[in-house]
Amino acid sequence: MKTNIVFFILLLFSLTPSFSFCQEINKSAYSNSTTTNDRIYLESEVDIKPKLMYGENAMQRFIARNLKQDIKEPVVPKIVCSFIVEIDGTISDIKVLNSVSEHYKAQTIKVFTKFDEPWYPAVKDKKQVRCQYVYTIN
């Protein structure tokens, strides 16, 4: 009886990695989908939101290293910007949405232009789509 219980527990633990592998396979919706170029969707309109391939921490670290604060300018508590995540994983149409000085607008656009980490595009109805993404820098 104890042998059967031990065997059952070992069987359960051996299936656990398979479960995480299945989760990875489900992410293939990003790469195996057909594409459409016409419309730009909002984050709330898509089935799967765009994601950075290497995680949002990569973007936060990049911004912290590259966004320079001008001593002459007052400190800005947050900068809200938007951009389009394209189907090929790049970003375009970078804009600063809140009212900040021209220095911070230019710096923010420059930093996001230099950021070249790839994105998983948004998915709508099993098709990769262009999506507007809003990002806040605190």
mmCIF file of C-alpha atoms in Angstrom:
data_model
loop_
_atom_site.group_PDB
_atom_site.id
_atom_site.type_symbol
_atom_site.label_atom_id
_atom_site.label_comp_id
_atom_site.label_asym_id
_atom_site.label_seq_id
_atom_site.Cartn_x
_atom_site.Cartn_y
_atom_site.Cartn_z
ATOM 1 C CA MET A 1 0.000 0.000 0.000
ATOM 2 C CA LYS A 2 2.811 2.402 0.892
ATOM 3 C CA THR A 3 4.480 1.584 -2.416
ATOM 4 C CA ASN A 4 1.328 2.607 -4.294
ATOM 5 C CA ILE A 5 1.129 5.926 -2.430
ATOM 6 C CA VAL A 6 4.799 6.680 -3.086
ATOM 7 C CA PHE A 7 4.358 5.740 -6.737
ATOM 8 C CA PHE A 8 1.290 8.027 -6.984
ATOM 9 C CA ILE A 9 3.161 10.975 -5.427
ATOM 10 C CA LEU A 10 6.134 10.455 -7.748
ATOM 11 C CA LEU A 11 3.775 10.305 -10.694
ATOM 12 C CA LEU A 12 2.183 13.610 -9.649
ATOM 13 C CA PHE A 13 5.556 15.342 -9.352
ATOM 14 C CA SER A 14 6.690 13.990 -12.683
ATOM 15 C CA LEU A 15 3.612 15.494 -14.377
ATOM 16 C CA THR A 16 4.195 18.970 -12.919
ATOM 17 C CA PRO A 17 6.885 19.977 -15.475
ATOM 18 C CA SER A 18 4.547 18.847 -18.252
ATOM 19 C CA PHE A 19 1.952 21.294 -16.988
ATOM 20 C CA SER A 20 4.355 24.222 -17.174
ATOM 21 C CA PHE A 21 5.382 23.055 -20.658
ATOM 22 C CA CYS A 22 1.708 23.215 -21.690
ATOM 23 C CA GLN A 23 1.574 26.807 -20.506
ATOM 24 C CA GLU A 24 4.540 27.620 -22.738
ATOM 25 C CA ILE A 25 2.772 26.026 -25.705
ATOM 26 C CA ASN A 26 -0.265 28.235 -25.124
ATOM 27 C CA LYS A 27 1.984 31.269 -25.596
ATOM 28 C CA SER A 28 2.462 30.149 -29.179
ATOM 29 C CA ALA A 29 -0.675 32.130 -30.021
ATOM 30 C CA TYR A 30 1.766 35.017 -30.362
ATOM 31 C CA SER A 31 3.819 33.446 -33.112
ATOM 32 C CA ASN A 32 1.522 31.082 -35.024
ATOM 33 C CA SER A 33 -1.289 33.520 -35.699
ATOM 34 C CA THR A 34 -2.163 35.194 -38.950
ATOM 35 C CA THR A 35 -1.672 38.936 -39.102
ATOM 36 C CA THR A 36 -3.677 42.015 -39.943
ATOM 37 C CA ASN A 37 -2.312 45.518 -40.536
ATOM 38 C CA ASP A 38 -5.308 47.807 -40.878
ATOM 39 C CA ARG A 39 -6.502 48.847 -37.438
ATOM 40 C CA ILE A 40 -4.786 49.940 -34.239
ATOM 41 C CA TYR A 41 -6.507 48.386 -31.228
ATOM 42 C CA LEU A 42 -6.571 49.616 -27.655
ATOM 43 C CA GLU A 43 -5.307 47.323 -24.897
ATOM 44 C CA SER A 44 -8.872 46.802 -23.680
ATOM 45 C CA GLU A 45 -10.007 45.572 -27.121
ATOM 46 C CA VAL A 46 -7.540 42.724 -27.608
ATOM 47 C CA ASP A 47 -7.674 39.139 -26.362
ATOM 48 C CA ILE A 48 -3.977 39.012 -25.465
ATOM 49 C CA LYS A 49 -2.193 42.262 -24.594
ATOM 50 C CA PRO A 50 1.266 43.018 -25.948
ATOM 51 C CA LYS A 51 4.125 41.905 -23.693
ATOM 52 C CA LEU A 52 7.843 42.410 -23.650
ATOM 53 C CA MET A 53 9.703 39.210 -24.487
ATOM 54 C CA TYR A 54 12.124 39.691 -21.614
ATOM 55 C CA GLY A 55 9.648 41.190 -19.134
ATOM 56 C CA GLU A 56 8.698 44.684 -18.089
ATOM 57 C CA ASN A 57 11.661 44.853 -15.706
ATOM 58 C CA ALA A 58 13.940 45.119 -18.739
ATOM 59 C CA MET A 59 12.151 48.298 -19.820
ATOM 60 C CA GLN A 60 12.175 49.746 -16.296
ATOM 61 C CA ARG A 61 15.925 49.175 -15.960
ATOM 62 C CA PHE A 62 16.571 50.649 -19.414
ATOM 63 C CA ILE A 63 14.547 53.779 -18.638
ATOM 64 C CA ALA A 64 16.213 54.221 -15.235
ATOM 65 C CA ARG A 65 19.654 54.049 -16.874
ATOM 66 C CA ASN A 66 18.875 56.288 -19.852
ATOM 67 C CA LEU A 67 16.287 58.919 -18.862
ATOM 68 C CA LYS A 68 18.364 61.888 -17.745
ATOM 69 C CA GLN A 69 16.961 64.470 -15.372
ATOM 70 C CA ASP A 70 17.898 68.075 -16.084
ATOM 71 C CA ILE A 71 18.926 69.960 -12.944
ATOM 72 C CA LYS A 72 17.320 73.143 -14.298
ATOM 73 C CA GLU A 73 13.950 71.441 -14.821
ATOM 74 C CA PRO A 74 11.527 70.726 -11.965
ATOM 75 C CA VAL A 75 11.150 67.060 -11.052
ATOM 76 C CA VAL A 76 8.232 65.411 -12.828
ATOM 77 C CA PRO A 77 6.342 62.886 -10.648
ATOM 78 C CA LYS A 78 5.310 60.763 -13.627
ATOM 79 C CA ILE A 79 5.423 60.728 -17.390
ATOM 80 C CA VAL A 80 2.613 59.007 -19.276
ATOM 81 C CA CYS A 81 3.468 57.968 -22.808
ATOM 82 C CA SER A 82 1.890 55.828 -25.480
ATOM 83 C CA PHE A 83 3.199 53.935 -28.460
ATOM 84 C CA ILE A 84 2.069 51.356 -30.971
ATOM 85 C CA VAL A 85 3.313 47.782 -30.594
ATOM 86 C CA GLU A 86 3.636 46.590 -34.160
ATOM 87 C CA ILE A 87 3.023 43.061 -35.409
ATOM 88 C CA ASP A 88 6.777 42.499 -35.889
ATOM 89 C CA GLY A 89 7.477 43.292 -32.204
ATOM 90 C CA THR A 90 8.819 46.814 -32.667
ATOM 91 C CA ILE A 91 7.295 50.036 -31.322
ATOM 92 C CA SER A 92 6.338 53.160 -33.241
ATOM 93 C CA ASP A 93 4.405 56.425 -32.888
ATOM 94 C CA ILE A 94 5.855 57.301 -29.468
ATOM 95 C CA LYS A 95 4.009 60.175 -27.740
ATOM 96 C CA VAL A 96 4.036 61.793 -24.310
ATOM 97 C CA LEU A 97 0.435 62.187 -23.142
ATOM 98 C CA ASN A 98 0.662 64.353 -20.039
ATOM 99 C CA SER A 99 1.916 67.927 -19.902
ATOM 100 C CA VAL A 100 5.620 67.953 -19.118
ATOM 101 C CA SER A 101 8.407 70.222 -20.290
ATOM 102 C CA GLU A 102 9.804 69.891 -23.805
ATOM 103 C CA HIS A 103 13.040 68.574 -22.282
ATOM 104 C CA TYR A 104 11.249 65.604 -20.701
ATOM 105 C CA LYS A 105 9.173 64.975 -23.821
ATOM 106 C CA ALA A 106 12.283 64.879 -25.988
ATOM 107 C CA GLN A 107 14.185 62.728 -23.480
ATOM 108 C CA THR A 108 11.303 60.250 -23.162
ATOM 109 C CA ILE A 109 10.851 59.881 -26.922
ATOM 110 C CA LYS A 110 14.619 59.483 -27.359
ATOM 111 C CA VAL A 111 14.816 56.765 -24.682
ATOM 112 C CA PHE A 112 11.859 54.806 -26.089
ATOM 113 C CA THR A 113 13.306 55.098 -29.601
ATOM 114 C CA LYS A 114 16.588 53.590 -28.381
ATOM 115 C CA PHE A 115 14.818 50.747 -26.553
ATOM 116 C CA ASP A 116 15.036 47.829 -28.951
ATOM 117 C CA GLU A 117 13.853 44.852 -26.904
ATOM 118 C CA PRO A 118 11.277 42.845 -28.881
ATOM 119 C CA TRP A 119 7.601 42.634 -27.948
ATOM 120 C CA TYR A 120 5.042 39.899 -28.366
ATOM 121 C CA PRO A 121 2.303 41.661 -30.374
ATOM 122 C CA ALA A 122 -1.300 41.797 -29.223
ATOM 123 C CA VAL A 123 -3.690 39.108 -30.428
ATOM 124 C CA LYS A 124 -7.317 39.646 -31.399
ATOM 125 C CA ASP A 125 -9.464 36.776 -32.719
ATOM 126 C CA LYS A 126 -6.337 34.602 -33.128
ATOM 127 C CA LYS A 127 -4.666 37.261 -35.312
ATOM 128 C CA GLN A 128 -1.694 39.405 -34.417
ATOM 129 C CA VAL A 129 -2.713 43.061 -34.411
ATOM 130 C CA ARG A 130 -1.220 46.483 -33.873
ATOM 131 C CA CYS A 131 -2.031 47.800 -30.412
ATOM 132 C CA GLN A 132 -1.672 51.118 -28.641
ATOM 133 C CA TYR A 133 0.165 50.642 -25.364
ATOM 134 C CA VAL A 134 0.194 53.189 -22.542
ATOM 135 C CA TYR A 135 3.203 53.177 -20.216
ATOM 136 C CA THR A 136 3.729 55.298 -17.090
ATOM 137 C CA ILE A 137 7.176 56.262 -15.844
ATOM 138 C CA ASN A 138 7.194 57.056 -12.124
#
